[in-house]
PDB file of N, CA and C in Angstrom:
ATOM      1  N   MET Y   1      -8.243  50.423 -43.029  1.00  0.00           N
ATOM      2  CA  MET Y   1      -9.189  49.796 -42.133  1.00  0.00           C
ATOM      3  C   MET Y   1      -9.280  50.615 -40.852  1.00  0.00           C
ATOM      4  N   ASP Y   2     -10.497  50.943 -40.427  1.00  0.00           N
ATOM      5  CA  ASP Y   2     -10.702  51.725 -39.213  1.00  0.00           C
ATOM      6  C   ASP Y   2     -10.307  50.936 -37.984  1.00  0.00           C
ATOM      7  N   GLY Y   3      -9.761  51.629 -36.982  1.00  0.00           N
ATOM      8  CA  GLY Y   3      -9.421  51.001 -35.726  1.00  0.00           C
ATOM      9  C   GLY Y   3      -8.054  50.354 -35.676  1.00  0.00           C
ATOM     10  N   VAL Y   4      -7.404  50.228 -36.824  1.00  0.00           N
ATOM     11  CA  VAL Y   4      -6.071  49.636 -36.846  1.00  0.00           C
ATOM     12  C   VAL Y   4      -5.062  50.764 -36.802  1.00  0.00           C
ATOM     13  N   PRO Y   5      -4.210  50.792 -35.776  1.00  0.00           N
ATOM     14  CA  PRO Y   5      -3.259  51.892 -35.661  1.00  0.00           C
ATOM     15  C   PRO Y   5      -2.225  51.879 -36.776  1.00  0.00           C
ATOM     16  N   GLU Y   6      -1.720  53.052 -37.042  1.00  0.00           N
ATOM     17  CA  GLU Y   6      -0.659  53.176 -38.037  1.00  0.00           C
ATOM     18  C   GLU Y   6       0.572  52.427 -37.520  1.00  0.00           C
ATOM     19  N   PRO Y   7       1.154  51.548 -38.345  1.00  0.00           N
ATOM     20  CA  PRO Y   7       2.310  50.775 -37.875  1.00  0.00           C
ATOM     21  C   PRO Y   7       3.538  51.653 -37.690  1.00  0.00           C
ATOM     22  N   HIS Y   8       4.420  51.201 -36.845  1.00  0.00           N
ATOM     23  CA  HIS Y   8       5.676  51.896 -36.604  1.00  0.00           C
ATOM     24  C   HIS Y   8       6.776  51.103 -37.292  1.00  0.00           C
ATOM     25  N   THR Y   9       7.660  51.778 -37.966  1.00  0.00           N
ATOM     26  CA  THR Y   9       8.788  51.092 -38.589  1.00  0.00           C
ATOM     27  C   THR Y   9      10.067  51.484 -37.867  1.00  0.00           C
ATOM     28  N   GLY Y  10      11.021  50.607 -37.890  1.00  0.00           N
ATOM     29  CA  GLY Y  10      12.289  50.883 -37.217  1.00  0.00           C
ATOM     30  C   GLY Y  10      12.276  50.363 -35.792  1.00  0.00           C
ATOM     31  N   TRP Y  11      13.371  50.577 -35.122  1.00  0.00           N
ATOM     32  CA  TRP Y  11      13.508  50.057 -33.765  1.00  0.00           C
ATOM     33  C   TRP Y  11      13.024  51.072 -32.743  1.00  0.00           C
ATOM     34  N   THR Y  12      12.754  50.578 -31.532  1.00  0.00           N
ATOM     35  CA  THR Y  12      12.337  51.440 -30.427  1.00  0.00           C
ATOM     36  C   THR Y  12      13.066  50.994 -29.155  1.00  0.00           C
ATOM     37  N   PHE Y  13      13.034  51.824 -28.147  1.00  0.00           N
ATOM     38  CA  PHE Y  13      13.706  51.502 -26.888  1.00  0.00           C
ATOM     39  C   PHE Y  13      12.894  50.541 -26.020  1.00  0.00           C
ATOM     40  N   LEU Y  14      11.588  50.599 -26.114  1.00  0.00           N
ATOM     41  CA  LEU Y  14      10.735  49.751 -25.282  1.00  0.00           C
ATOM     42  C   LEU Y  14      10.042  48.695 -26.131  1.00  0.00           C
ATOM     43  N   THR Y  15       9.848  47.533 -25.536  1.00  0.00           N
ATOM     44  CA  THR Y  15       9.103  46.486 -26.231  1.00  0.00           C
ATOM     45  C   THR Y  15       7.612  46.757 -26.101  1.00  0.00           C
ATOM     46  N   ASN Y  16       6.842  46.119 -26.955  1.00  0.00           N
ATOM     47  CA  ASN Y  16       5.392  46.238 -26.853  1.00  0.00           C
ATOM     48  C   ASN Y  16       4.891  45.656 -25.531  1.00  0.00           C
ATOM     49  N   HIS Y  17       5.561  44.627 -25.030  1.00  0.00           N
ATOM     50  CA  HIS Y  17       5.181  44.056 -23.742  1.00  0.00           C
ATOM     51  C   HIS Y  17       5.323  45.101 -22.633  1.00  0.00           C
ATOM     52  N   ALA Y  18       6.402  45.862 -22.649  1.00  0.00           N
ATOM     53  CA  ALA Y  18       6.600  46.910 -21.639  1.00  0.00           C
ATOM     54  C   ALA Y  18       5.549  48.004 -21.779  1.00  0.00           C
ATOM     55  N   ARG Y  19       5.212  48.359 -23.004  1.00  0.00           N
ATOM     56  CA  ARG Y  19       4.194  49.392 -23.225  1.00  0.00           C
ATOM     57  C   ARG Y  19       2.840  48.950 -22.684  1.00  0.00           C
ATOM     58  N   VAL Y  20       2.459  47.710 -22.969  1.00  0.00           N
ATOM     59  CA  VAL Y  20       1.170  47.189 -22.495  1.00  0.00           C
ATOM     60  C   VAL Y  20       1.165  47.119 -20.974  1.00  0.00           C
ATOM     61  N   LEU Y  21       2.238  46.650 -20.387  1.00  0.00           N
ATOM     62  CA  LEU Y  21       2.328  46.568 -18.933  1.00  0.00           C
ATOM     63  C   LEU Y  21       2.199  47.956 -18.303  1.00  0.00           C
ATOM     64  N   ALA Y  22       2.841  48.942 -18.891  1.00  0.00           N
ATOM     65  CA  ALA Y  22       2.763  50.310 -18.372  1.00  0.00           C
ATOM     66  C   ALA Y  22       1.344  50.868 -18.502  1.00  0.00           C
ATOM     67  N   ALA Y  23       0.669  50.563 -19.591  1.00  0.00           N
ATOM     68  CA  ALA Y  23      -0.715  51.025 -19.773  1.00  0.00           C
ATOM     69  C   ALA Y  23      -1.630  50.411 -18.718  1.00  0.00           C
ATOM     70  N   ILE Y  24      -1.408  49.139 -18.420  1.00  0.00           N
ATOM     71  CA  ILE Y  24      -2.204  48.471 -17.393  1.00  0.00           C
ATOM     72  C   ILE Y  24      -1.863  49.025 -16.013  1.00  0.00           C
ATOM     73  N   ALA Y  25      -0.605  49.315 -15.763  1.00  0.00           N
ATOM     74  CA  ALA Y  25      -0.210  49.905 -14.471  1.00  0.00           C
ATOM     75  C   ALA Y  25      -0.886  51.248 -14.276  1.00  0.00           C
ATOM     76  N   ASP Y  26      -1.055  51.990 -15.351  1.00  0.00           N
ATOM     77  CA  ASP Y  26      -1.701  53.301 -15.289  1.00  0.00           C
ATOM     78  C   ASP Y  26      -3.192  53.179 -14.971  1.00  0.00           C
ATOM     79  N   ASP Y  27      -3.832  52.122 -15.496  1.00  0.00           N
ATOM     80  CA  ASP Y  27      -5.268  51.913 -15.269  1.00  0.00           C
ATOM     81  C   ASP Y  27      -5.562  50.421 -15.308  1.00  0.00           C
ATOM     82  N   PRO Y  28      -5.613  49.768 -14.139  1.00  0.00           N
ATOM     83  CA  PRO Y  28      -5.806  48.309 -14.092  1.00  0.00           C
ATOM     84  C   PRO Y  28      -7.138  47.820 -14.658  1.00  0.00           C
ATOM     85  N   SER Y  29      -8.101  48.696 -14.841  1.00  0.00           N
ATOM     86  CA  SER Y  29      -9.384  48.270 -15.401  1.00  0.00           C
ATOM     87  C   SER Y  29      -9.559  48.739 -16.844  1.00  0.00           C
ATOM     88  N   THR Y  30      -8.467  49.128 -17.480  1.00  0.00           N
ATOM     89  CA  THR Y  30      -8.531  49.596 -18.854  1.00  0.00           C
ATOM     90  C   THR Y  30      -8.964  48.479 -19.797  1.00  0.00           C
ATOM     91  N   ARG Y  31      -9.576  48.860 -20.901  1.00  0.00           N
ATOM     92  CA  ARG Y  31     -10.023  47.888 -21.902  1.00  0.00           C
ATOM     93  C   ARG Y  31      -8.911  47.610 -22.900  1.00  0.00           C
ATOM     94  N   ILE Y  32      -8.950  46.429 -23.470  1.00  0.00           N
ATOM     95  CA  ILE Y  32      -7.963  46.049 -24.486  1.00  0.00           C
ATOM     96  C   ILE Y  32      -7.982  47.055 -25.628  1.00  0.00           C
ATOM     97  N   ARG Y  33      -9.152  47.513 -26.002  1.00  0.00           N
ATOM     98  CA  ARG Y  33      -9.284  48.506 -27.075  1.00  0.00           C
ATOM     99  C   ARG Y  33      -8.507  49.782 -26.746  1.00  0.00           C
ATOM    100  N   ASP Y  34      -8.592  50.219 -25.485  1.00  0.00           N
ATOM    101  CA  ASP Y  34      -7.902  51.440 -25.072  1.00  0.00           C
ATOM    102  C   ASP Y  34      -6.388  51.235 -24.980  1.00  0.00           C
ATOM    103  N   ILE Y  35      -5.970  50.047 -24.523  1.00  0.00           N
ATOM    104  CA  ILE Y  35      -4.541  49.733 -24.495  1.00  0.00           C
ATOM    105  C   ILE Y  35      -3.991  49.753 -25.915  1.00  0.00           C
ATOM    106  N   ALA Y  36      -4.723  49.129 -26.829  1.00  0.00           N
ATOM    107  CA  ALA Y  36      -4.281  49.065 -28.227  1.00  0.00           C
ATOM    108  C   ALA Y  36      -4.111  50.467 -28.810  1.00  0.00           C
ATOM    109  N   ALA Y  37      -5.072  51.328 -28.558  1.00  0.00           N
ATOM    110  CA  ALA Y  37      -4.986  52.696 -29.083  1.00  0.00           C
ATOM    111  C   ALA Y  37      -3.813  53.447 -28.465  1.00  0.00           C
ATOM    112  N   HIS Y  38      -3.640  53.309 -27.155  1.00  0.00           N
ATOM    113  CA  HIS Y  38      -2.555  54.005 -26.456  1.00  0.00           C
ATOM    114  C   HIS Y  38      -1.185  53.535 -26.948  1.00  0.00           C
ATOM    115  N   CYS Y  39      -1.056  52.225 -27.134  1.00  0.00           N
ATOM    116  CA  CYS Y  39       0.243  51.640 -27.508  1.00  0.00           C
ATOM    117  C   CYS Y  39       0.447  51.551 -29.021  1.00  0.00           C
ATOM    118  N   ARG Y  40      -0.569  51.965 -29.789  1.00  0.00           N
ATOM    119  CA  ARG Y  40      -0.512  51.906 -31.254  1.00  0.00           C
ATOM    120  C   ARG Y  40      -0.295  50.476 -31.740  1.00  0.00           C
ATOM    121  N   LEU Y  41      -1.081  49.562 -31.171  1.00  0.00           N
ATOM    122  CA  LEU Y  41      -1.062  48.158 -31.541  1.00  0.00           C
ATOM    123  C   LEU Y  41      -2.470  47.733 -31.932  1.00  0.00           C
ATOM    124  N   THR Y  42      -2.591  46.571 -32.519  1.00  0.00           N
ATOM    125  CA  THR Y  42      -3.916  46.028 -32.781  1.00  0.00           C
ATOM    126  C   THR Y  42      -4.441  45.385 -31.500  1.00  0.00           C
ATOM    127  N   GLU Y  43      -5.746  45.241 -31.417  1.00  0.00           N
ATOM    128  CA  GLU Y  43      -6.332  44.590 -30.253  1.00  0.00           C
ATOM    129  C   GLU Y  43      -5.852  43.148 -30.147  1.00  0.00           C
ATOM    130  N   ARG Y  44      -5.709  42.494 -31.268  1.00  0.00           N
ATOM    131  CA  ARG Y  44      -5.226  41.103 -31.272  1.00  0.00           C
ATOM    132  C   ARG Y  44      -3.808  41.011 -30.701  1.00  0.00           C
ATOM    133  N   ALA Y  45      -2.944  41.964 -31.076  1.00  0.00           N
ATOM    134  CA  ALA Y  45      -1.575  41.978 -30.544  1.00  0.00           C
ATOM    135  C   ALA Y  45      -1.590  42.174 -29.033  1.00  0.00           C
ATOM    136  N   VAL Y  46      -2.458  43.063 -28.544  1.00  0.00           N
ATOM    137  CA  VAL Y  46      -2.560  43.305 -27.101  1.00  0.00           C
ATOM    138  C   VAL Y  46      -3.058  42.056 -26.389  1.00  0.00           C
ATOM    139  N   GLN Y  47      -4.036  41.364 -26.967  1.00  0.00           N
ATOM    140  CA  GLN Y  47      -4.532  40.123 -26.371  1.00  0.00           C
ATOM    141  C   GLN Y  47      -3.408  39.097 -26.234  1.00  0.00           C
ATOM    142  N   LYS Y  48      -2.580  38.980 -27.266  1.00  0.00           N
ATOM    143  CA  LYS Y  48      -1.466  38.024 -27.233  1.00  0.00           C
ATOM    144  C   LYS Y  48      -0.442  38.427 -26.165  1.00  0.00           C
ATOM    145  N   ILE Y  49      -0.139  39.705 -26.077  1.00  0.00           N
ATOM    146  CA  ILE Y  49       0.821  40.192 -25.084  1.00  0.00           C
ATOM    147  C   ILE Y  49       0.294  39.937 -23.668  1.00  0.00           C
ATOM    148  N   ILE Y  50      -0.980  40.222 -23.447  1.00  0.00           N
ATOM    149  CA  ILE Y  50      -1.570  39.968 -22.135  1.00  0.00           C
ATOM    150  C   ILE Y  50      -1.498  38.481 -21.805  1.00  0.00           C
ATOM    151  N   ALA Y  51      -1.766  37.628 -22.778  1.00  0.00           N
ATOM    152  CA  ALA Y  51      -1.670  36.177 -22.560  1.00  0.00           C
ATOM    153  C   ALA Y  51      -0.241  35.782 -22.202  1.00  0.00           C
ATOM    154  N   ASP Y  52       0.742  36.363 -22.894  1.00  0.00           N
ATOM    155  CA  ASP Y  52       2.156  36.098 -22.567  1.00  0.00           C
ATOM    156  C   ASP Y  52       2.467  36.497 -21.134  1.00  0.00           C
ATOM    157  N   LEU Y  53       2.059  37.702 -20.761  1.00  0.00           N
ATOM    158  CA  LEU Y  53       2.349  38.221 -19.420  1.00  0.00           C
ATOM    159  C   LEU Y  53       1.654  37.396 -18.341  1.00  0.00           C
ATOM    160  N   GLU Y  54       0.432  36.947 -18.618  1.00  0.00           N
ATOM    161  CA  GLU Y  54      -0.270  36.105 -17.651  1.00  0.00           C
ATOM    162  C   GLU Y  54       0.371  34.723 -17.549  1.00  0.00           C
ATOM    163  N   ARG Y  55       0.717  34.150 -18.675  1.00  0.00           N
ATOM    164  CA  ARG Y  55       1.323  32.814 -18.681  1.00  0.00           C
ATOM    165  C   ARG Y  55       2.603  32.782 -17.851  1.00  0.00           C
ATOM    166  N   ASP Y  56       3.383  33.855 -17.901  1.00  0.00           N
ATOM    167  CA  ASP Y  56       4.658  33.891 -17.185  1.00  0.00           C
ATOM    168  C   ASP Y  56       4.568  34.527 -15.799  1.00  0.00           C
ATOM    169  N   GLY Y  57       3.351  34.836 -15.349  1.00  0.00           N
ATOM    170  CA  GLY Y  57       3.149  35.277 -13.974  1.00  0.00           C
ATOM    171  C   GLY Y  57       3.354  36.759 -13.706  1.00  0.00           C
ATOM    172  N   TYR Y  58       3.507  37.554 -14.742  1.00  0.00           N
ATOM    173  CA  TYR Y  58       3.696  38.996 -14.553  1.00  0.00           C
ATOM    174  C   TYR Y  58       2.370  39.717 -14.337  1.00  0.00           C
ATOM    175  N   LEU Y  59       1.292  39.083 -14.764  1.00  0.00           N
ATOM    176  CA  LEU Y  59      -0.011  39.727 -14.791  1.00  0.00           C
ATOM    177  C   LEU Y  59      -1.075  38.678 -14.489  1.00  0.00           C
ATOM    178  N   SER Y  60      -2.137  39.094 -13.831  1.00  0.00           N
ATOM    179  CA  SER Y  60      -3.313  38.241 -13.654  1.00  0.00           C
ATOM    180  C   SER Y  60      -4.534  39.135 -13.820  1.00  0.00           C
ATOM    181  N   HIS Y  61      -5.680  38.513 -13.986  1.00  0.00           N
ATOM    182  CA  HIS Y  61      -6.892  39.319 -14.107  1.00  0.00           C
ATOM    183  C   HIS Y  61      -8.057  38.640 -13.411  1.00  0.00           C
ATOM    184  N   THR Y  62      -9.008  39.452 -13.005  1.00  0.00           N
ATOM    185  CA  THR Y  62     -10.270  38.967 -12.480  1.00  0.00           C
ATOM    186  C   THR Y  62     -11.375  39.619 -13.282  1.00  0.00           C
ATOM    187  N   ARG Y  63     -12.413  38.867 -13.493  1.00  0.00           N
ATOM    188  CA  ARG Y  63     -13.557  39.359 -14.248  1.00  0.00           C
ATOM    189  C   ARG Y  63     -14.477  40.114 -13.299  1.00  0.00           C
ATOM    190  N   GLU Y  64     -14.840  41.327 -13.661  1.00  0.00           N
ATOM    191  CA  GLU Y  64     -15.759  42.140 -12.866  1.00  0.00           C
ATOM    192  C   GLU Y  64     -16.875  42.600 -13.786  1.00  0.00           C
ATOM    193  N   GLY Y  65     -17.962  41.835 -13.780  1.00  0.00           N
ATOM    194  CA  GLY Y  65     -19.051  42.135 -14.701  1.00  0.00           C
ATOM    195  C   GLY Y  65     -18.606  41.853 -16.124  1.00  0.00           C
ATOM    196  N   ARG Y  66     -18.659  42.871 -16.959  1.00  0.00           N
ATOM    197  CA  ARG Y  66     -18.246  42.719 -18.352  1.00  0.00           C
ATOM    198  C   ARG Y  66     -16.807  43.157 -18.592  1.00  0.00           C
ATOM    199  N   THR Y  67     -16.117  43.568 -17.542  1.00  0.00           N
ATOM    200  CA  THR Y  67     -14.745  44.059 -17.713  1.00  0.00           C
ATOM    201  C   THR Y  67     -13.755  43.215 -16.917  1.00  0.00           C
ATOM    202  N   ASN Y  68     -12.507  43.362 -17.264  1.00  0.00           N
ATOM    203  CA  ASN Y  68     -11.420  42.716 -16.534  1.00  0.00           C
ATOM    204  C   ASN Y  68     -10.724  43.749 -15.665  1.00  0.00           C
ATOM    205  N   SER Y  69     -10.258  43.292 -14.526  1.00  0.00           N
ATOM    206  CA  SER Y  69      -9.401  44.111 -13.685  1.00  0.00           C
ATOM    207  C   SER Y  69      -8.075  43.373 -13.591  1.00  0.00           C
ATOM    208  N   TYR Y  70      -7.002  44.043 -13.974  1.00  0.00           N
ATOM    209  CA  TYR Y  70      -5.691  43.409 -14.033  1.00  0.00           C
ATOM    210  C   TYR Y  70      -4.889  43.694 -12.775  1.00  0.00           C
ATOM    211  N   ARG Y  71      -4.026  42.744 -12.417  1.00  0.00           N
ATOM    212  CA  ARG Y  71      -3.115  42.919 -11.300  1.00  0.00           C
ATOM    213  C   ARG Y  71      -1.713  42.540 -11.761  1.00  0.00           C
ATOM    214  N   ILE Y  72      -0.795  43.454 -11.592  1.00  0.00           N
ATOM    215  CA  ILE Y  72       0.606  43.237 -11.961  1.00  0.00           C
ATOM    216  C   ILE Y  72       1.350  42.757 -10.729  1.00  0.00           C
ATOM    217  N   ASP Y  73       2.214  41.767 -10.904  1.00  0.00           N
ATOM    218  CA  ASP Y  73       3.071  41.321  -9.801  1.00  0.00           C
ATOM    219  C   ASP Y  73       4.358  42.145  -9.864  1.00  0.00           C
ATOM    220  N   PRO Y  74       4.472  43.169  -9.020  1.00  0.00           N
ATOM    221  CA  PRO Y  74       5.625  44.071  -9.093  1.00  0.00           C
ATOM    222  C   PRO Y  74       6.943  43.425  -8.673  1.00  0.00           C
ATOM    223  N   SER Y  75       6.870  42.279  -8.004  1.00  0.00           N
ATOM    224  CA  SER Y  75       8.094  41.644  -7.523  1.00  0.00           C
ATOM    225  C   SER Y  75       8.737  40.714  -8.554  1.00  0.00           C
ATOM    226  N   ARG Y  76       8.063  40.490  -9.663  1.00  0.00           N
ATOM    227  CA  ARG Y  76       8.618  39.604 -10.694  1.00  0.00           C
ATOM    228  C   ARG Y  76       9.906  40.210 -11.261  1.00  0.00           C
ATOM    229  N   ILE Y  77      10.871  39.347 -11.518  1.00  0.00           N
ATOM    230  CA  ILE Y  77      12.164  39.767 -12.064  1.00  0.00           C
ATOM    231  C   ILE Y  77      12.053  39.867 -13.582  1.00  0.00           C
ATOM    232  N   LEU Y  78      12.683  40.896 -14.148  1.00  0.00           N
ATOM    233  CA  LEU Y  78      12.674  41.052 -15.608  1.00  0.00           C
ATOM    234  C   LEU Y  78      13.376  39.863 -16.259  1.00  0.00           C
ATOM    235  N   ARG Y  79      12.989  39.532 -17.468  1.00  0.00           N
ATOM    236  CA  ARG Y  79      13.407  38.295 -18.118  1.00  0.00           C
ATOM    237  C   ARG Y  79      14.809  38.301 -18.709  1.00  0.00           C
ATOM    238  N   HIS Y  80      15.266  39.416 -19.197  1.00  0.00           N
ATOM    239  CA  HIS Y  80      16.550  39.442 -19.903  1.00  0.00           C
ATOM    240  C   HIS Y  80      17.708  39.350 -18.914  1.00  0.00           C
ATOM    241  N   PRO Y  81      18.736  38.549 -19.221  1.00  0.00           N
ATOM    242  CA  PRO Y  81      19.881  38.413 -18.303  1.00  0.00           C
ATOM    243  C   PRO Y  81      20.580  39.740 -17.987  1.00  0.00           C
ATOM    244  N   ALA Y  82      20.526  40.688 -18.895  1.00  0.00           N
ATOM    245  CA  ALA Y  82      21.167  41.980 -18.654  1.00  0.00           C
ATOM    246  C   ALA Y  82      20.462  42.767 -17.548  1.00  0.00           C
ATOM    247  N   GLU Y  83      19.195  42.434 -17.286  1.00  0.00           N
ATOM    248  CA  GLU Y  83      18.445  43.103 -16.221  1.00  0.00           C
ATOM    249  C   GLU Y  83      18.294  42.199 -15.000  1.00  0.00           C
ATOM    250  N   ALA Y  84      19.192  41.249 -14.834  1.00  0.00           N
ATOM    251  CA  ALA Y  84      19.113  40.299 -13.722  1.00  0.00           C
ATOM    252  C   ALA Y  84      18.959  41.041 -12.400  1.00  0.00           C
ATOM    253  N   GLY Y  85      17.953  40.674 -11.642  1.00  0.00           N
ATOM    254  CA  GLY Y  85      17.718  41.280 -10.341  1.00  0.00           C
ATOM    255  C   GLY Y  85      16.790  42.477 -10.366  1.00  0.00           C
ATOM    256  N   LEU Y  86      16.546  43.062 -11.511  1.00  0.00           N
ATOM    257  CA  LEU Y  86      15.623  44.197 -11.577  1.00  0.00           C
ATOM    258  C   LEU Y  86      14.189  43.680 -11.625  1.00  0.00           C
ATOM    259  N   THR Y  87      13.315  44.370 -10.936  1.00  0.00           N
ATOM    260  CA  THR Y  87      11.921  43.938 -10.859  1.00  0.00           C
ATOM    261  C   THR Y  87      11.026  44.730 -11.813  1.00  0.00           C
ATOM    262  N   VAL Y  88       9.834  44.208 -11.979  1.00  0.00           N
ATOM    263  CA  VAL Y  88       8.815  44.913 -12.753  1.00  0.00           C
ATOM    264  C   VAL Y  88       8.544  46.277 -12.123  1.00  0.00           C
ATOM    265  N   ALA Y  89       8.538  46.336 -10.805  1.00  0.00           N
ATOM    266  CA  ALA Y  89       8.300  47.609 -10.106  1.00  0.00           C
ATOM    267  C   ALA Y  89       9.332  48.661 -10.494  1.00  0.00           C
ATOM    268  N   SER Y  90      10.599  48.259 -10.625  1.00  0.00           N
ATOM    269  CA  SER Y  90      11.634  49.234 -10.987  1.00  0.00           C
ATOM    270  C   SER Y  90      11.432  49.737 -12.419  1.00  0.00           C
ATOM    271  N   LEU Y  91      11.032  48.843 -13.323  1.00  0.00           N
ATOM    272  CA  LEU Y  91      10.748  49.260 -14.695  1.00  0.00           C
ATOM    273  C   LEU Y  91       9.569  50.216 -14.737  1.00  0.00           C
ATOM    274  N   LEU Y  92       8.499  49.847 -14.064  1.00  0.00           N
ATOM    275  CA  LEU Y  92       7.301  50.678 -14.087  1.00  0.00           C
ATOM    276  C   LEU Y  92       7.522  52.024 -13.421  1.00  0.00           C
ATOM    277  N   SER Y  93       8.357  52.082 -12.400  1.00  0.00           N
ATOM    278  CA  SER Y  93       8.613  53.373 -11.752  1.00  0.00           C
ATOM    279  C   SER Y  93       9.285  54.343 -12.721  1.00  0.00           C
ATOM    280  N   LEU Y  94      10.156  53.839 -13.559  1.00  0.00           N
ATOM    281  CA  LEU Y  94      10.781  54.697 -14.575  1.00  0.00           C
ATOM    282  C   LEU Y  94       9.761  55.180 -15.594  1.00  0.00           C
ATOM    283  N   LEU Y  95       8.901  54.289 -16.034  1.00  0.00           N
ATOM    284  CA  LEU Y  95       7.909  54.648 -17.041  1.00  0.00           C
ATOM    285  C   LEU Y  95       6.843  55.575 -16.491  1.00  0.00           C
ATOM    286  N   VAL Y  96       6.450  55.373 -15.261  1.00  0.00           N
ATOM    287  CA  VAL Y  96       5.437  56.229 -14.643  1.00  0.00           C
ATOM    288  C   VAL Y  96       5.974  57.641 -14.476  1.00  0.00           C
ATOM    289  N   GLN Y  97       7.216  57.794 -14.092  1.00  0.00           N
ATOM    290  CA  GLN Y  97       7.816  59.121 -13.962  1.00  0.00           C
ATOM    291  C   GLN Y  97       7.759  59.848 -15.296  1.00  0.00           C
ATOM    292  N   ASP Y  98       8.030  59.147 -16.372  1.00  0.00           N
ATOM    293  CA  ASP Y  98       7.997  59.749 -17.691  1.00  0.00           C
ATOM    294  C   ASP Y  98       6.581  60.144 -18.078  1.00  0.00           C
ATOM    295  N   GLU Y  99       5.622  59.270 -17.844  1.00  0.00           N
ATOM    296  CA  GLU Y  99       4.241  59.526 -18.227  1.00  0.00           C
ATOM    297  C   GLU Y  99       3.644  60.712 -17.461  1.00  0.00           C
ATOM    298  N   ALA Y 100       4.057  60.913 -16.207  1.00  0.00           N
ATOM    299  CA  ALA Y 100       3.490  61.975 -15.387  1.00  0.00           C
ATOM    300  C   ALA Y 100       3.737  63.354 -16.003  1.00  0.00           C
ATOM    301  N   GLY Y 101       4.866  63.549 -16.644  1.00  0.00           N
ATOM    302  CA  GLY Y 101       5.187  64.836 -17.221  1.00  0.00           C
ATOM    303  C   GLY Y 101       4.864  64.967 -18.698  1.00  0.00           C
ATOM    304  N   ARG Y 102       4.238  63.977 -19.258  1.00  0.00           N
ATOM    305  CA  ARG Y 102       3.980  63.938 -20.694  1.00  0.00           C
ATOM    306  C   ARG Y 102       2.630  64.560 -21.041  1.00  0.00           C
ATOM    307  N   GLU Y 103       2.609  65.294 -22.108  1.00  0.00           N
ATOM    308  CA  GLU Y 103       1.366  65.892 -22.600  1.00  0.00           C
ATOM    309  C   GLU Y 103       0.563  64.816 -23.325  1.00  0.00           C
ATOM    310  N   PRO Y 104      -0.783  64.799 -23.161  1.00  0.00           N
ATOM    311  CA  PRO Y 104      -1.593  63.839 -23.893  1.00  0.00           C
ATOM    312  C   PRO Y 104      -1.530  64.102 -25.396  1.00  0.00           C
ATOM    313  N   ARG Y 105      -1.684  63.043 -26.189  1.00  0.00           N
ATOM    314  CA  ARG Y 105      -1.643  63.185 -27.652  1.00  0.00           C
ATOM    315  C   ARG Y 105      -2.929  63.711 -28.190  1.00  0.00           C
TER     316      ARG Y 105
END
């Protein structure tokens, strides 16, 4: 089926939620279709992840014409007890540093 990314098998270091959040941090007006392609997820999976992030206050959006503009709350604390006290900003700063030196696919 066209448009459906090749699935990944096995474990990874980052969750899909972190990948989607990083894609939005890179471009707050990005489309769900582009996030899905970048993160190798389906558009439906990205929609669900965005809904999760919005429901828990990590993300909000405003409608601008036919597109959404997303806003990340960088002060939100990460959810896992092992990361107690770490913020979304600290996670994104690590991911942004990595992305800056990465070659496009």
